[in-house]
Amino acid sequence: MTTYAEPEALARPLPQNLDDWPRLIYRDRARPSASDDRSKACLAALIAYNAALGPLVTDDVTKVRKLIEQAHFENDHASLAGQRCVVIDGVPLVGKTQASLSVAFRETKAVWGDQPPGVTEVDSVPLPARQVPWIYVEVVTGSKGFGILSGMHRFCGIPHDPRDNADALLARLRKLAGPMGVRGVLIDDAHGISGGRTKDSVALADMLKGIITGLPFTVVIIGAGLAQSGFLNGRYGEQVRHRSLWTTLGEWQLPSRKEPGPWGRMLAGLDQQLAFPADAPRSRLNTPGAISTLIEGSERRPGLAIEWAKAAANHAIRHHVPFGRDALDATRPIPAEGPGRR
C-alpha cells in the first residue's frame, strides 16, 4: 500500500512568505552521520541534507554582504535625501537571489535570536508579532511602483484599502517601518518591472526614488540584465542609478594550478559540506576534468553550478558511484549539444 506525506510535510518554505522565514532561517542543518548503512532511510537522509544545503558562502555572497553593510552605514548617517540603494545584476542562475537572501537571513537571525516581543499594533493597524528586519518582494512581470509597494504590505501582513494610491502606501510603510524594525527590502526579479523608455518611465523612476529616499531602510534591487534595462537607463533612470552601489555577480576568473580563484574556493567548500555514506567511492569533484565540466556545463553560472553539483552528489549516492565527472554528465542541466546550446 502506498502512503503519502501529509500536505504540511510537502509544503516548501518560500521567501515570499514571512511566516516561512523561521523555517528557512532555523531549519535543521545537522549533518547526517556517515555510516556504511545503505538502507533506504539512511540514503534518504543524506540526499535530503544535500538538497537543502545552502546558501553557500562564496566570493559573491561576501561581496553582496559588504555592499549591503556599506549601504546600511551610509543610510544610517545620510543627510536629507541621501539614501543609497544596492543594485545586484547578473545573468540568470548566477546566484543573485541566494546571495542576497543569505545576508537578509543572517541579519534577521541576529535580531530574532534575542528579541523582545514585537509591536502588535500601531494606530489600530495590526503588525506581525515578530519584528521584520527584511522584506522580500518578487516582481511580477509588468509591475510598476504601486505593485512593489502593495507587495511589501502583503509580505508584512499590513492591511490596506484597495482604493489607496501609491502615496498612501508609501506613507503607511514610512510610519510602520520603525515599529516593525525593518532594516531592508529585497526587490527581486526587477527586470520584470515595466516602464522602460516609455511614458511610464518618469513615474516609475520617481516611485523607485520615493521608495529609496522615502523609507528609512536599505533597498536592494535584484535582476538580470539591469545594466541594459530601460527603467534604469536614460535621464529618468539616472535618479536611481546615481543613488546605487552597483555590482554584477558571476564574473569569476577561471581557476589555475597556482590560483584556485572563486571557482576553486567554492567547489572546495561544497565538496567538504556535501554528505555521503561512509563506504562511498572517493570524491573526484576536485579533479581538473570535473571542474572543467562543471564550469563549462553551467555556462560559468555559480548558482547553477552549485545546484548541479548537489544533484550529481545525490546521483552518486543513489547509484553508489564516484562523485565526479561521470555523475556530473549524468545530471547535466544544459545539454552538451542541441538547439538549446548557446
Short mmCIF file of C-alpha atoms in Angstrom, two decimals:
data_model
loop_
_atom_site.label_atom_id
_atom_site.label_comp_id
_atom_site.label_asym_id
_atom_site.label_seq_id
_atom_site.Cartn_x
_atom_site.Cartn_y
_atom_site.Cartn_z
CA MET A 1 0.00 0.00 0.00
CA THR A 2 1.41 3.37 -0.99
CA THR A 3 1.38 6.09 1.67
CA TYR A 4 1.79 9.81 1.14
CA ALA A 5 3.13 12.58 3.33
CA GLU A 6 0.69 14.99 4.88
CA PRO A 7 0.30 18.30 2.96
CA GLU A 8 2.13 20.16 5.73
CA ALA A 9 5.18 17.95 5.24
CA LEU A 10 5.19 18.59 1.50
CA ALA A 11 4.91 22.38 1.81
CA ARG A 12 8.16 24.01 0.77
CA PRO A 13 9.02 27.20 2.65
CA LEU A 14 9.22 30.23 0.35
CA PRO A 15 10.97 33.57 0.93
CA GLN A 16 7.85 35.39 -0.36
CA ASN A 17 6.00 34.39 2.84
CA LEU A 18 7.08 35.99 6.12
CA ASP A 19 5.57 33.07 8.05
CA ASP A 20 8.07 30.75 6.29
CA TRP A 21 11.16 32.71 7.29
CA PRO A 22 11.61 30.96 10.67
CA ARG A 23 11.68 27.61 8.83
CA LEU A 24 14.19 28.96 6.31
CA ILE A 25 16.43 30.55 8.93
CA TYR A 26 16.28 27.96 11.72
CA ARG A 27 15.90 24.78 9.68
CA ASP A 28 17.78 21.77 11.00
CA ARG A 29 21.19 21.72 9.34
CA ALA A 30 22.59 18.78 11.32
CA ARG A 31 24.83 16.72 9.07
CA PRO A 32 23.76 13.05 8.95
CA SER A 33 26.34 10.76 10.47
CA ALA A 34 28.41 8.86 7.94
CA SER A 35 27.95 5.09 8.08
CA ASP A 36 28.02 2.13 5.74
CA ASP A 37 24.29 1.64 6.28
CA ARG A 38 22.73 1.83 2.81
CA SER A 39 19.16 1.43 3.98
CA LYS A 40 16.53 3.48 2.21
CA ALA A 41 16.05 5.73 5.28
CA CYS A 42 19.77 6.50 5.68
CA LEU A 43 20.27 7.29 1.99
CA ALA A 44 17.15 9.48 2.02
CA ALA A 45 18.56 11.47 4.96
CA LEU A 46 21.83 12.10 3.10
CA ILE A 47 20.03 13.09 -0.11
CA ALA A 48 17.67 15.44 1.76
CA TYR A 49 20.61 17.08 3.57
CA ASN A 50 22.47 17.71 0.30
CA ALA A 51 19.39 19.05 -1.46
CA ALA A 52 18.81 21.57 1.35
CA LEU A 53 22.45 22.66 1.57
CA GLY A 54 22.97 26.40 1.20
CA PRO A 55 23.23 29.25 0.74
CA LEU A 56 26.97 28.66 0.45
CA VAL A 57 29.41 31.41 1.34
CA THR A 58 31.01 32.27 -1.99
CA ASP A 59 33.03 35.29 -3.12
CA ASP A 60 29.78 36.78 -4.47
CA VAL A 61 27.97 36.32 -1.15
CA THR A 62 30.81 38.14 0.60
CA LYS A 63 30.69 40.92 -1.99
CA VAL A 64 26.92 41.38 -1.54
CA ARG A 65 27.21 41.35 2.25
CA LYS A 66 29.86 44.08 2.21
CA LEU A 67 27.83 46.25 -0.17
CA ILE A 68 24.68 45.95 1.95
CA GLU A 69 26.65 46.73 5.10
CA GLN A 70 28.11 49.79 3.35
CA ALA A 71 24.63 50.93 2.29
CA HIS A 72 23.31 50.42 5.83
CA PHE A 73 26.13 52.53 7.26
CA GLU A 74 25.76 55.33 4.71
CA ASN A 75 21.97 55.37 5.09
CA ASP A 76 22.24 55.49 8.88
CA HIS A 77 24.38 58.62 8.59
CA ALA A 78 22.94 60.13 5.41
CA SER A 79 21.87 63.72 5.11
CA LEU A 80 18.40 64.58 3.83
CA ALA A 81 17.55 62.60 0.64
CA GLY A 82 20.98 60.97 0.66
CA GLN A 83 19.79 57.37 0.80
CA ARG A 84 21.75 54.68 -1.02
CA CYS A 85 20.35 51.56 -2.67
CA VAL A 86 22.14 48.40 -3.78
CA VAL A 87 21.72 47.03 -7.33
CA ILE A 88 22.68 43.37 -7.91
CA ASP A 89 22.95 42.50 -11.59
CA GLY A 90 23.95 39.33 -13.43
CA VAL A 91 22.75 36.69 -15.85
CA PRO A 92 20.00 34.26 -14.73
CA LEU A 93 21.01 31.41 -12.38
CA VAL A 94 24.22 33.14 -11.31
CA GLY A 95 23.19 33.17 -7.64
CA LYS A 96 21.89 36.73 -7.10
CA THR A 97 18.84 35.80 -5.03
CA GLN A 98 20.73 33.25 -2.90
CA ALA A 99 23.49 35.76 -2.14
CA SER A 100 21.00 38.47 -1.17
CA LEU A 101 18.79 36.20 0.92
CA SER A 102 21.81 34.83 2.78
CA VAL A 103 22.57 38.36 4.00
CA ALA A 104 18.92 39.03 4.87
CA PHE A 105 18.60 35.71 6.73
CA ARG A 106 21.82 36.40 8.65
CA GLU A 107 20.67 39.85 9.78
CA THR A 108 17.18 38.59 10.59
CA LYS A 109 18.52 35.73 12.71
CA ALA A 110 20.71 38.20 14.62
CA VAL A 111 17.56 40.17 15.53
CA TRP A 112 15.26 37.22 16.17
CA GLY A 113 17.86 35.38 18.22
CA ASP A 114 17.44 37.78 21.15
CA GLN A 115 14.44 40.00 20.58
CA PRO A 116 11.70 41.41 22.79
CA PRO A 117 8.07 40.77 21.82
CA GLY A 118 7.20 42.52 18.58
CA VAL A 119 4.87 45.51 18.39
CA THR A 120 1.43 44.16 17.54
CA GLU A 121 -0.44 47.35 16.72
CA VAL A 122 0.20 50.97 15.77
CA ASP A 123 -2.74 53.35 15.40
CA SER A 124 -5.13 50.38 15.13
CA VAL A 125 -3.03 48.79 12.34
CA PRO A 126 -2.14 45.19 13.30
CA LEU A 127 1.53 44.27 12.82
CA PRO A 128 3.40 40.94 12.82
CA ALA A 129 4.18 39.52 16.27
CA ARG A 130 7.83 39.24 15.22
CA GLN A 131 9.95 42.12 14.10
CA VAL A 132 10.52 42.20 10.32
CA PRO A 133 14.18 43.12 9.68
CA TRP A 134 13.85 42.33 5.95
CA ILE A 135 11.01 42.41 3.43
CA TYR A 136 11.12 40.27 0.28
CA VAL A 137 9.13 41.17 -2.83
CA GLU A 138 9.24 39.17 -6.07
CA VAL A 139 8.32 41.37 -9.02
CA VAL A 140 5.60 40.12 -11.33
CA THR A 141 6.27 40.87 -14.99
CA GLY A 142 4.81 44.25 -15.87
CA SER A 143 4.79 45.52 -12.30
CA LYS A 144 5.15 49.20 -11.52
CA GLY A 145 5.94 51.09 -8.34
CA PHE A 146 2.44 50.61 -6.91
CA GLY A 147 2.75 46.82 -7.25
CA ILE A 148 6.05 46.84 -5.36
CA LEU A 149 4.57 48.87 -2.51
CA SER A 150 1.46 46.68 -2.25
CA GLY A 151 3.71 43.61 -2.30
CA MET A 152 5.65 44.99 0.66
CA HIS A 153 2.36 45.43 2.54
CA ARG A 154 1.32 41.84 1.74
CA PHE A 155 4.66 40.42 2.92
CA CYS A 156 4.32 42.17 6.27
CA GLY A 157 0.62 41.39 6.59
CA ILE A 158 -0.29 45.07 6.77
CA PRO A 159 -3.89 45.61 5.64
CA HIS A 160 -4.59 48.40 3.20
CA ASP A 161 -7.60 49.79 1.40
CA PRO A 162 -7.74 48.77 -2.30
CA ARG A 163 -8.53 52.40 -3.01
CA ASP A 164 -5.18 53.53 -1.58
CA ASN A 165 -2.83 55.17 -4.04
CA ALA A 166 0.97 54.81 -4.05
CA ASP A 167 1.44 57.88 -1.84
CA ALA A 168 -0.82 56.38 0.83
CA LEU A 169 1.03 53.05 0.74
CA LEU A 170 4.40 54.81 0.95
CA ALA A 171 3.25 56.95 3.88
CA ARG A 172 1.95 53.89 5.77
CA LEU A 173 5.21 51.99 5.30
CA ARG A 174 7.19 55.03 6.39
CA LYS A 175 5.14 55.17 9.60
CA LEU A 176 5.25 51.46 10.42
CA ALA A 177 8.81 50.58 9.35
CA GLY A 178 10.31 51.77 12.64
CA PRO A 179 7.95 49.84 14.95
CA MET A 180 8.41 46.72 12.82
CA GLY A 181 12.22 47.06 12.90
CA VAL A 182 12.58 46.97 9.10
CA ARG A 183 16.21 47.15 8.01
CA GLY A 184 15.90 46.48 4.28
CA VAL A 185 13.81 45.26 1.36
CA LEU A 186 14.82 42.86 -1.42
CA ILE A 187 13.09 43.67 -4.74
CA ASP A 188 13.78 40.50 -6.71
CA ASP A 189 13.39 39.85 -10.46
CA ALA A 190 13.41 43.61 -11.00
CA HIS A 191 13.94 43.07 -14.74
CA GLY A 192 10.18 42.36 -14.77
CA ILE A 193 9.39 45.96 -13.88
CA SER A 194 7.67 47.75 -16.71
CA GLY A 195 8.33 51.30 -17.75
CA GLY A 196 11.43 51.17 -19.91
CA ARG A 197 11.82 54.22 -22.09
CA THR A 198 8.12 54.90 -22.33
CA LYS A 199 5.77 57.50 -20.93
CA ASP A 200 5.75 55.47 -17.70
CA SER A 201 9.49 55.96 -17.15
CA VAL A 202 9.14 59.21 -15.24
CA ALA A 203 6.50 57.85 -12.87
CA LEU A 204 8.38 54.59 -12.36
CA ALA A 205 11.75 56.22 -11.69
CA ASP A 206 10.13 58.73 -9.36
CA MET A 207 8.37 55.92 -7.49
CA LEU A 208 11.61 53.95 -7.06
CA LYS A 209 13.34 57.12 -5.96
CA GLY A 210 10.50 57.69 -3.49
CA ILE A 211 10.89 54.16 -2.12
CA ILE A 212 14.67 54.62 -1.77
CA THR A 213 14.61 58.09 -0.22
CA GLY A 214 11.19 58.00 1.45
CA LEU A 215 11.58 54.82 3.50
CA PRO A 216 14.03 54.51 6.42
CA PHE A 217 15.79 51.34 5.30
CA THR A 218 18.06 49.93 2.59
CA VAL A 219 16.56 48.99 -0.78
CA VAL A 220 18.22 46.13 -2.70
CA ILE A 221 17.23 45.76 -6.37
CA ILE A 222 17.98 42.32 -7.89
CA GLY A 223 17.62 41.39 -11.55
CA ALA A 224 19.10 40.04 -14.76
CA GLY A 225 20.47 42.44 -17.35
CA LEU A 226 19.73 45.53 -15.29
CA ALA A 227 22.60 47.43 -16.92
CA GLN A 228 20.61 47.29 -20.17
CA SER A 229 17.18 47.66 -18.58
CA GLY A 230 15.13 50.59 -19.77
CA PHE A 231 13.81 51.65 -16.39
CA LEU A 232 17.37 52.16 -15.07
CA ASN A 233 18.64 53.90 -18.20
CA GLY A 234 18.03 57.31 -19.68
CA ARG A 235 17.77 60.53 -17.73
CA TYR A 236 14.92 59.26 -15.57
CA GLY A 237 16.61 56.02 -14.56
CA GLU A 238 19.66 58.00 -13.55
CA GLN A 239 17.71 59.16 -10.49
CA VAL A 240 18.01 55.58 -9.24
CA ARG A 241 21.39 54.68 -10.76
CA HIS A 242 23.16 57.65 -9.17
CA ARG A 243 21.98 56.51 -5.74
CA SER A 244 23.12 52.92 -6.17
CA LEU A 245 26.01 50.77 -5.09
CA TRP A 246 26.15 48.52 -8.16
CA THR A 247 27.64 45.06 -8.58
CA THR A 248 27.48 42.36 -11.24
CA LEU A 249 27.76 38.80 -9.92
CA GLY A 250 29.31 35.75 -11.53
CA GLU A 251 32.24 37.46 -13.25
CA TRP A 252 34.69 34.94 -11.84
CA GLN A 253 38.18 34.26 -13.13
CA LEU A 254 38.86 30.67 -14.17
CA PRO A 255 40.94 28.56 -11.76
CA SER A 256 44.56 27.72 -12.47
CA ARG A 257 47.10 25.45 -10.83
CA LYS A 258 48.60 28.35 -8.91
CA GLU A 259 45.38 30.20 -8.09
CA PRO A 260 42.12 28.32 -7.47
CA GLY A 261 40.19 31.59 -7.52
CA PRO A 262 36.47 31.91 -6.68
CA TRP A 263 35.56 28.71 -8.53
CA GLY A 264 38.17 26.65 -6.72
CA ARG A 265 37.20 28.05 -3.31
CA MET A 266 33.50 27.48 -3.93
CA LEU A 267 33.96 23.89 -5.12
CA ALA A 268 36.36 23.02 -2.29
CA GLY A 269 33.84 24.30 0.26
CA LEU A 270 30.99 22.46 -1.43
CA ASP A 271 32.98 19.21 -1.56
CA GLN A 272 33.58 19.45 2.21
CA GLN A 273 29.95 20.18 3.09
CA LEU A 274 28.20 17.52 1.00
CA ALA A 275 27.39 14.31 2.89
CA PHE A 276 27.99 10.75 1.63
CA PRO A 277 27.80 7.21 3.04
CA ALA A 278 30.98 6.06 4.76
CA ASP A 279 31.57 3.43 2.06
CA ALA A 280 31.03 5.87 -0.85
CA PRO A 281 33.70 5.94 -3.58
CA ARG A 282 36.19 8.78 -3.14
CA SER A 283 35.00 12.17 -4.36
CA ARG A 284 36.54 13.33 -7.63
CA LEU A 285 35.00 16.79 -7.76
CA ASN A 286 38.38 18.50 -7.43
CA THR A 287 39.89 16.83 -10.48
CA PRO A 288 40.61 19.12 -13.47
CA GLY A 289 38.14 17.21 -15.65
CA ALA A 290 35.26 17.54 -13.18
CA ILE A 291 35.97 21.21 -12.53
CA SER A 292 36.11 21.97 -16.25
CA THR A 293 32.87 20.07 -16.85
CA LEU A 294 31.10 21.96 -14.07
CA ILE A 295 32.26 25.41 -15.18
CA GLU A 296 31.60 24.90 -18.89
CA GLY A 297 28.36 22.97 -18.42
CA SER A 298 26.91 25.66 -16.15
CA GLU A 299 28.00 28.33 -18.64
CA ARG A 300 30.04 29.88 -15.82
CA ARG A 301 26.99 30.49 -13.63
CA PRO A 302 27.92 29.74 -10.00
CA GLY A 303 24.32 29.40 -8.81
CA LEU A 304 23.55 26.80 -11.46
CA ALA A 305 26.88 25.04 -10.81
CA ILE A 306 26.06 24.64 -7.11
CA GLU A 307 22.63 23.13 -7.79
CA TRP A 308 24.10 20.86 -10.46
CA ALA A 309 26.86 19.63 -8.12
CA LYS A 310 24.28 18.87 -5.41
CA ALA A 311 22.20 16.87 -7.92
CA ALA A 312 25.32 15.00 -9.06
CA ALA A 313 26.25 14.19 -5.45
CA ASN A 314 22.82 12.70 -4.85
CA HIS A 315 23.06 10.75 -8.12
CA ALA A 316 26.34 9.31 -6.84
CA ILE A 317 24.67 8.29 -3.57
CA ARG A 318 21.71 6.63 -5.28
CA HIS A 319 23.88 4.67 -7.74
CA HIS A 320 26.92 4.09 -5.49
CA VAL A 321 29.32 5.66 -7.98
CA PRO A 322 32.10 8.25 -7.54
CA PHE A 323 31.09 11.89 -7.20
CA GLY A 324 32.89 13.31 -10.18
CA ARG A 325 32.74 13.88 -13.92
CA ASP A 326 30.55 10.87 -14.71
CA ALA A 327 27.96 11.87 -12.09
CA LEU A 328 28.00 15.42 -13.48
CA ASP A 329 27.45 14.16 -17.02
CA ALA A 330 24.52 12.04 -15.82
CA THR A 331 22.79 15.09 -14.29
CA ARG A 332 23.83 17.79 -16.75
CA PRO A 333 21.28 20.65 -16.63
CA ILE A 334 22.18 22.11 -20.05
CA PRO A 335 22.57 19.64 -22.96
CA ALA A 336 26.09 19.49 -24.33
CA GLU A 337 24.67 19.58 -27.85
CA GLY A 338 21.40 20.61 -29.39
CA PRO A 339 19.34 23.67 -30.24
CA GLY A 340 19.32 24.90 -26.65
CA ARG A 341 23.10 25.11 -26.52
CA ARG A 342 24.49 28.64 -26.73
#
